[in-house]
CSV table of C-alpha atoms in Angstrom, one decimal:
chain,number,residue,atom,x,y,z
A,8,MET,CA,25.7,-33.8,-22.1
A,9,THR,CA,22.5,-31.7,-21.9
A,10,ILE,CA,20.6,-31.4,-25.1
A,11,LEU,CA,18.5,-28.3,-25.5
A,12,ASP,CA,15.6,-28.0,-27.9
A,13,GLY,CA,15.7,-26.0,-31.1
A,14,GLY,CA,14.0,-22.9,-32.3
A,15,MET,CA,10.3,-22.5,-31.7
A,16,GLY,CA,9.2,-19.7,-34.0
A,17,ARG,CA,10.6,-21.0,-37.3
A,18,GLU,CA,9.4,-24.6,-36.4
A,19,LEU,CA,5.9,-23.2,-35.9
A,20,GLU,CA,6.2,-21.4,-39.3
A,21,ARG,CA,7.4,-24.6,-41.0
A,22,ARG,CA,4.3,-26.5,-39.7
A,23,GLY,CA,1.9,-23.8,-40.9
A,24,ALA,CA,1.0,-22.5,-37.5
A,25,PRO,CA,0.0,-18.8,-37.0
A,26,PHE,CA,3.3,-17.0,-37.3
A,27,ARG,CA,4.4,-13.5,-38.5
A,28,GLN,CA,6.3,-10.4,-37.4
A,29,PRO,CA,6.1,-8.6,-35.0
A,30,GLU,CA,4.3,-11.2,-32.8
A,31,TRP,CA,6.7,-14.0,-33.9
A,32,SER,CA,6.1,-17.2,-31.8
A,33,ALA,CA,3.7,-15.4,-29.4
A,34,LEU,CA,0.9,-15.5,-32.0
A,35,SER,CA,0.4,-19.2,-31.7
A,36,LEU,CA,0.0,-19.0,-27.9
A,37,SER,CA,-3.5,-17.4,-28.4
A,38,LEU,CA,-4.4,-18.8,-31.9
A,39,ALA,CA,-3.0,-22.3,-31.9
A,40,PRO,CA,-1.7,-23.4,-28.5
A,41,ASP,CA,-1.9,-27.1,-29.4
A,42,SER,CA,0.8,-26.4,-32.1
A,43,VAL,CA,3.2,-25.0,-29.4
A,44,CYS,CA,2.6,-28.1,-27.2
A,45,ASP,CA,3.2,-30.4,-30.2
A,46,VAL,CA,6.5,-28.7,-31.0
A,47,HIS,CA,7.7,-29.1,-27.4
A,48,LEU,CA,6.7,-32.8,-27.4
A,49,ASP,CA,8.5,-33.4,-30.7
A,50,TYR,CA,11.6,-31.9,-29.4
A,51,ILE,CA,11.4,-34.1,-26.3
A,52,LYS,CA,10.9,-37.2,-28.5
A,53,ALA,CA,13.9,-36.1,-30.6
A,54,GLY,CA,16.0,-36.3,-27.5
A,55,ALA,CA,16.0,-32.8,-25.9
A,56,THR,CA,16.5,-33.1,-22.1
A,57,VAL,CA,15.7,-29.4,-21.6
A,58,ILE,CA,12.9,-27.6,-23.4
A,59,THR,CA,12.4,-23.8,-23.2
A,60,VAL,CA,9.1,-22.0,-22.5
A,61,ASN,CA,7.7,-20.2,-25.6
A,62,SER,CA,7.7,-16.8,-23.9
A,63,TYR,CA,10.5,-15.2,-26.0
A,64,ALA,CA,8.2,-12.9,-28.0
A,65,VAL,CA,5.9,-11.9,-25.1
A,66,THR,CA,7.3,-8.5,-24.6
A,67,PRO,CA,6.2,-5.0,-25.6
A,68,TYR,CA,8.7,-5.0,-28.4
A,69,HIS,CA,6.7,-7.7,-30.1
A,70,LEU,CA,3.2,-7.2,-28.7
A,71,GLY,CA,3.0,-3.4,-28.2
A,72,ASP,CA,0.7,-2.1,-25.4
A,73,SER,CA,-1.3,-5.3,-25.4
A,74,PHE,CA,1.6,-6.8,-23.4
A,75,PHE,CA,0.5,-4.9,-20.4
A,76,SER,CA,-3.1,-6.3,-20.5
A,77,GLU,CA,-2.5,-9.7,-22.0
A,78,GLY,CA,1.2,-10.5,-21.5
A,79,GLU,CA,1.1,-12.3,-18.2
A,80,GLN,CA,-1.6,-14.6,-19.2
A,81,LEU,CA,0.2,-15.5,-22.5
A,82,ILE,CA,3.4,-16.1,-20.5
A,83,ARG,CA,1.5,-18.4,-18.1
A,84,THR,CA,-0.1,-20.2,-21.1
A,85,ALA,CA,3.4,-20.7,-22.6
A,86,ALA,CA,4.7,-22.2,-19.3
A,87,GLN,CA,1.7,-24.5,-18.9
A,88,LEU,CA,2.1,-25.8,-22.5
A,89,ALA,CA,5.7,-26.7,-21.8
A,90,PHE,CA,4.7,-28.4,-18.6
A,91,GLU,CA,1.9,-30.3,-20.3
A,92,ALA,CA,4.3,-31.5,-23.0
A,93,VAL,CA,6.6,-32.9,-20.3
A,94,GLN,CA,3.7,-34.5,-18.5
A,95,GLU,CA,2.4,-36.1,-21.7
A,96,ASN,CA,5.8,-37.5,-22.5
A,97,GLU,CA,6.1,-38.9,-19.0
A,98,LYS,CA,2.7,-40.6,-19.5
A,99,GLN,CA,3.7,-42.1,-22.8
A,100,GLU,CA,7.0,-43.3,-21.6
A,101,SER,CA,6.0,-44.6,-18.2
A,102,GLU,CA,5.8,-48.2,-19.3
A,103,ASN,CA,9.2,-48.1,-21.0
A,104,PRO,CA,11.7,-50.0,-18.9
A,105,ASN,CA,14.5,-47.8,-20.3
A,106,HIS,CA,12.6,-44.6,-19.4
A,107,ALA,CA,15.1,-41.8,-18.9
A,108,ALA,CA,15.0,-39.1,-16.3
A,109,SER,CA,12.3,-36.4,-16.6
A,110,VAL,CA,12.8,-33.6,-19.1
A,111,GLN,CA,13.5,-30.2,-17.5
A,112,ILE,CA,11.9,-26.9,-18.4
A,113,ALA,CA,13.8,-23.7,-18.8
A,114,GLY,CA,11.9,-20.5,-18.2
A,115,CYS,CA,12.6,-18.1,-21.1
A,116,LEU,CA,13.7,-14.6,-20.1
A,117,PRO,CA,14.2,-12.8,-23.4
A,118,PRO,CA,15.8,-9.4,-24.3
A,119,LEU,CA,13.2,-7.0,-22.9
A,120,PHE,CA,13.7,-4.3,-25.6
A,121,GLY,CA,14.3,-6.3,-28.8
A,122,SER,CA,16.8,-8.8,-30.1
A,123,TYR,CA,20.3,-7.5,-31.1
A,124,ARG,CA,19.5,-4.0,-29.8
A,125,PRO,CA,21.8,-3.1,-26.9
A,126,ASP,CA,21.2,0.5,-27.7
A,127,LEU,CA,17.5,0.2,-26.7
A,128,PHE,CA,18.1,-1.3,-23.3
A,129,ASP,CA,16.5,0.7,-20.5
A,130,ALA,CA,17.4,-0.5,-17.0
A,131,LYS,CA,14.7,1.7,-15.4
A,132,GLN,CA,11.9,0.2,-17.4
A,133,ALA,CA,13.2,-3.4,-17.2
A,134,PRO,CA,11.5,-4.4,-13.9
A,135,THR,CA,8.0,-3.6,-15.2
A,136,ILE,CA,8.4,-5.9,-18.2
A,137,ALA,CA,10.4,-8.6,-16.3
A,138,ARG,CA,8.1,-9.2,-13.4
A,139,PRO,CA,5.3,-10.9,-15.3
A,140,LEU,CA,7.8,-13.1,-17.1
A,141,LEU,CA,9.1,-14.2,-13.8
A,142,SER,CA,5.8,-14.5,-11.9
A,143,ALA,CA,4.0,-16.4,-14.6
A,144,GLN,CA,6.7,-19.0,-15.1
A,145,ILE,CA,8.1,-19.7,-11.7
A,146,ASP,CA,5.7,-22.5,-10.8
A,147,TYR,CA,6.5,-24.5,-13.9
A,148,VAL,CA,10.2,-24.2,-14.6
A,149,ASP,CA,13.4,-25.9,-13.3
A,150,MET,CA,15.9,-23.1,-14.2
A,151,TRP,CA,16.0,-19.6,-15.8
A,152,LEU,CA,17.4,-19.2,-19.2
A,153,VAL,CA,18.2,-15.6,-19.9
A,154,GLU,CA,18.4,-15.6,-23.7
A,155,THR,CA,20.0,-13.5,-26.5
A,156,GLN,CA,21.7,-10.9,-24.3
A,157,SER,CA,23.5,-8.3,-26.4
A,158,SER,CA,25.4,-6.6,-23.6
A,159,ILE,CA,26.8,-7.2,-20.2
A,160,VAL,CA,24.5,-4.8,-18.5
A,161,GLU,CA,21.4,-6.6,-19.9
A,162,ALA,CA,22.6,-9.8,-18.4
A,163,GLN,CA,23.5,-8.2,-15.1
A,164,THR,CA,20.1,-6.6,-14.9
A,165,TRP,CA,18.3,-9.8,-15.5
A,166,HIS,CA,20.4,-11.5,-12.8
A,167,GLN,CA,19.5,-8.8,-10.4
A,168,LEU,CA,15.8,-9.0,-11.2
A,169,ILE,CA,15.8,-12.7,-10.8
A,170,THR,CA,17.6,-12.5,-7.4
A,171,GLU,CA,15.2,-9.8,-6.2
A,172,PHE,CA,12.1,-11.6,-7.4
A,173,THR,CA,13.2,-14.9,-5.8
A,174,ALA,CA,13.7,-13.1,-2.4
A,175,THR,CA,10.1,-12.0,-2.4
A,176,GLN,CA,8.7,-15.6,-2.8
A,177,LYS,CA,7.4,-17.3,0.3
A,178,GLU,CA,9.6,-20.4,-0.2
A,179,ALA,CA,12.4,-18.4,-1.8
A,180,VAL,CA,13.7,-21.5,-3.7
A,181,SER,CA,16.5,-20.4,-6.0
A,182,LYS,CA,16.6,-21.9,-9.5
A,183,PRO,CA,19.8,-22.3,-11.6
A,184,ILE,CA,20.4,-19.2,-13.8
A,185,TRP,CA,21.8,-19.7,-17.3
A,186,ILE,CA,22.9,-16.6,-19.3
A,187,ALA,CA,23.1,-16.8,-23.1
A,188,PHE,CA,24.9,-14.1,-25.0
A,189,THR,CA,24.3,-13.4,-28.7
A,190,LEU,CA,27.5,-12.6,-30.7
A,191,ASP,CA,28.2,-10.2,-33.5
A,192,ASP,CA,28.2,-12.3,-36.7
A,193,SER,CA,27.8,-9.3,-39.1
A,194,GLN,CA,31.4,-9.7,-40.3
A,195,LEU,CA,30.7,-13.1,-41.8
A,196,ASP,CA,30.7,-13.1,-45.6
A,197,ILE,CA,28.0,-15.7,-46.3
A,198,ALA,CA,25.5,-14.6,-48.8
A,199,ALA,CA,22.1,-16.0,-49.4
A,200,ASP,CA,23.2,-17.3,-52.8
A,201,ASP,CA,26.4,-18.8,-51.6
A,202,LEU,CA,25.4,-21.6,-49.2
A,203,ASN,CA,27.6,-24.4,-50.4
A,204,SER,CA,29.9,-24.7,-47.4
A,205,SER,CA,30.0,-27.6,-45.0
A,206,ALA,CA,30.7,-27.0,-41.4
A,207,ASP,CA,34.4,-26.4,-41.2
A,208,SER,CA,36.3,-25.1,-38.2
A,209,ASN,CA,38.7,-23.2,-40.5
A,210,ARG,CA,35.8,-20.9,-41.3
A,211,ALA,CA,35.3,-19.9,-37.7
A,212,VAL,CA,35.7,-16.3,-36.6
A,213,SER,CA,38.7,-15.9,-34.2
A,214,THR,CA,37.8,-12.8,-32.3
A,215,PRO,CA,34.1,-12.7,-31.5
A,216,THR,CA,32.4,-10.0,-29.5
A,217,LEU,CA,28.9,-9.3,-28.1
A,218,ARG,CA,26.6,-7.3,-30.3
A,219,SER,CA,27.4,-4.4,-28.0
A,220,GLY,CA,31.1,-4.6,-29.0
A,221,GLU,CA,32.1,-5.8,-25.6
A,222,SER,CA,34.5,-8.7,-25.5
A,223,VAL,CA,33.5,-12.2,-24.7
A,224,ALA,CA,36.2,-12.3,-22.0
A,225,GLU,CA,34.6,-9.3,-20.2
A,226,ALA,CA,31.1,-10.9,-20.4
A,227,VAL,CA,32.3,-14.3,-19.0
A,228,GLN,CA,34.2,-12.6,-16.2
A,229,ALA,CA,31.2,-10.6,-15.3
A,230,MET,CA,29.0,-13.7,-15.1
A,231,MET,CA,31.6,-15.6,-13.1
A,232,ALA,CA,31.5,-12.7,-10.6
A,233,LEU,CA,27.7,-13.3,-10.3
A,234,ASN,CA,28.2,-17.1,-9.9
A,235,VAL,CA,25.7,-17.9,-12.6
A,236,ASP,CA,25.3,-21.7,-13.2
A,237,ALA,CA,26.0,-21.6,-17.0
A,238,VAL,CA,27.1,-19.3,-19.7
A,239,LEU,CA,25.9,-20.0,-23.3
A,240,PHE,CA,26.2,-18.4,-26.7
A,241,ASN,CA,23.1,-18.3,-28.8
A,242,CYS,CA,21.2,-16.8,-31.7
A,243,SER,CA,24.3,-16.2,-33.8
A,244,GLN,CA,25.8,-18.3,-36.6
A,245,PRO,CA,27.9,-21.4,-36.0
A,246,GLU,CA,31.1,-19.8,-37.3
A,247,VAL,CA,31.4,-17.3,-34.3
A,248,MET,CA,30.7,-19.8,-31.5
A,249,ASN,CA,33.8,-21.8,-31.0
A,250,ALA,CA,36.2,-19.0,-30.3
A,251,ALA,CA,33.8,-17.6,-27.7
A,252,LEU,CA,33.4,-21.0,-26.2
A,253,GLN,CA,37.2,-21.4,-26.0
A,254,THR,CA,37.6,-18.1,-24.3
A,255,ALA,CA,35.0,-19.0,-21.7
A,256,LYS,CA,36.6,-22.4,-21.1
A,257,GLU,CA,40.1,-20.9,-20.6
A,258,LEU,CA,38.7,-18.4,-18.1
A,259,THR,CA,36.7,-20.9,-16.1
A,260,ASP,CA,39.5,-23.4,-16.1
A,261,LYS,CA,42.1,-20.8,-14.9
A,262,ALA,CA,39.8,-19.8,-12.1
A,263,SER,CA,38.7,-23.3,-11.3
A,264,HIS,CA,35.1,-22.0,-11.6
A,265,PRO,CA,32.4,-24.6,-11.7
A,266,MET,CA,30.3,-23.2,-14.5
A,267,GLN,CA,28.7,-25.0,-17.3
A,268,LEU,CA,29.2,-23.8,-20.9
A,269,GLY,CA,26.8,-24.1,-23.9
A,270,VAL,CA,26.0,-23.2,-27.4
A,271,TYR,CA,22.8,-23.0,-29.5
A,272,ALA,CA,23.4,-21.3,-32.8
A,273,ASN,CA,20.9,-20.1,-35.4
A,274,ALA,CA,20.7,-20.7,-39.2
A,275,PHE,CA,20.1,-17.1,-40.4
A,276,VAL,CA,21.8,-15.7,-43.5
A,277,SER,CA,24.4,-13.3,-42.3
A,278,LYS,CA,24.1,-10.5,-44.9
A,279,GLN,CA,20.9,-9.1,-43.5
A,280,VAL,CA,20.6,-6.0,-41.4
A,281,HIS,CA,21.0,-7.1,-37.8
A,282,LYS,CA,19.5,-4.0,-36.3
A,283,GLN,CA,16.2,-4.9,-37.9
A,284,ALA,CA,16.1,-8.4,-36.4
A,285,ASN,CA,12.5,-8.0,-35.4
A,286,ALA,CA,11.3,-6.2,-38.4
A,287,GLN,CA,11.1,-8.9,-41.0
A,288,LEU,CA,11.5,-12.7,-41.4
A,289,ARG,CA,15.0,-13.6,-42.3
A,290,ASP,CA,16.2,-16.1,-44.8
A,291,ILE,CA,17.5,-19.5,-43.5
A,292,ARG,CA,20.8,-20.9,-44.7
A,293,GLU,CA,20.4,-24.0,-46.8
A,294,ASP,CA,23.8,-25.3,-45.7
A,295,THR,CA,22.9,-25.7,-42.0
A,296,THR,CA,21.7,-29.2,-42.4
A,297,PRO,CA,21.4,-31.6,-39.4
A,298,GLU,CA,24.6,-33.3,-40.6
A,299,HIS,CA,26.6,-30.0,-40.9
A,300,TYR,CA,25.2,-28.7,-37.6
A,301,LEU,CA,26.3,-31.9,-35.9
A,302,THR,CA,29.8,-31.3,-37.1
A,303,TRP,CA,29.8,-27.9,-35.4
A,304,ALA,CA,28.3,-29.4,-32.3
A,305,GLU,CA,31.0,-32.0,-32.1
A,306,LEU,CA,33.6,-29.1,-32.3
A,307,TRP,CA,31.8,-27.3,-29.5
A,308,GLN,CA,31.7,-30.4,-27.3
A,309,ALA,CA,35.4,-30.9,-27.9
A,310,SER,CA,36.0,-27.3,-26.8
A,311,GLY,CA,34.2,-27.7,-23.5
A,312,ALA,CA,30.5,-27.3,-24.1
A,313,ASN,CA,28.2,-29.6,-22.1
A,314,ILE,CA,24.9,-27.9,-23.1
A,315,ILE,CA,24.1,-27.9,-26.8
A,316,GLY,CA,21.0,-27.2,-28.8
A,317,GLY,CA,19.7,-24.9,-31.5
A,318,CYS,CA,18.1,-21.5,-32.0
A,319,CYS,CA,16.2,-20.0,-34.9
A,320,GLY,CA,16.0,-22.3,-37.9
A,321,ILE,CA,17.5,-25.3,-36.1
A,322,GLY,CA,14.6,-27.8,-35.9
A,323,VAL,CA,13.5,-31.1,-34.6
A,324,GLU,CA,15.7,-33.1,-37.1
A,325,HIS,CA,18.8,-31.2,-35.9
A,326,ILE,CA,18.1,-31.9,-32.3
A,327,GLU,CA,17.5,-35.6,-33.0
A,328,ARG,CA,20.9,-35.8,-34.7
A,329,LEU,CA,22.6,-34.2,-31.7
A,330,ALA,CA,20.9,-36.5,-29.3
A,331,GLN,CA,21.9,-39.5,-31.3
A,332,HIS,CA,25.6,-38.6,-31.7
A,333,LEU,CA,26.7,-36.4,-28.8
A,334,THR,CA,28.0,-38.4,-25.8
A,335,ASP,CA,29.4,-37.5,-22.5
A,336,ARG,CA,33.1,-37.3,-22.3
């Protein structure tokens, strides 16, 4: 079982680090980089075996025009901080006779035109924004994690850009590509003042789709055609994840396709306007405790997930609980 880390932005906010919209987690890269490194290190100590570079919000959507003058350096700083955290952990654990294998680093490749906004995607402009994200991280990361993709074309474009960029490198070393899709959870009826539920598979949504309205089956088949190394579902609520995972597992099993599957859900309240995901801070569900999140994670593992972590609002305590209780099967 691969244990991913949890959300960076809300963990920074919880610790009092510089954090606001629209800069989100990018603000701490320039104002409090030590805080970013500390969060990475705490996720590692909690049991994460893969941590993700804090470059999610380093796009024009969050930073405006300053991305084009400062973005690449901020991305490089983010990658260096993740690398430093891994190195510091290695140093601290070097004398431990039960020292585990090195933690890996996932290079974060975010939605280039805003989370949950397939309508804003612009394939012609994508290469200009994507290149600094690739070039500034490549020397520090073990795999590429393409996050929170709302449509199939977004994911396909990122895959093409990674492939083309890799071909331009002198050593041309290919890194594994993981694609994470965000699912439409707007149909969930969980209000901010009604957060008493425990994790219960009976509350799961049975027919999930991408935020573009495309089916999960179409998305998984498209990724199988590209031979990506893993398909994950992220930045959506736990209730929509299992049916998507089951669909993916059925397709990969039928095709005998060797692709890993994963989930890292968020803890956002559902009844908030999804098209304004970057406009304001969202409320966090009080019922998404580490214990309840583990219940969902055990369901995902039973359905075929071998990569599990957390997204926005899922913190260090959640990851620690996953690492303690999820086992390889």
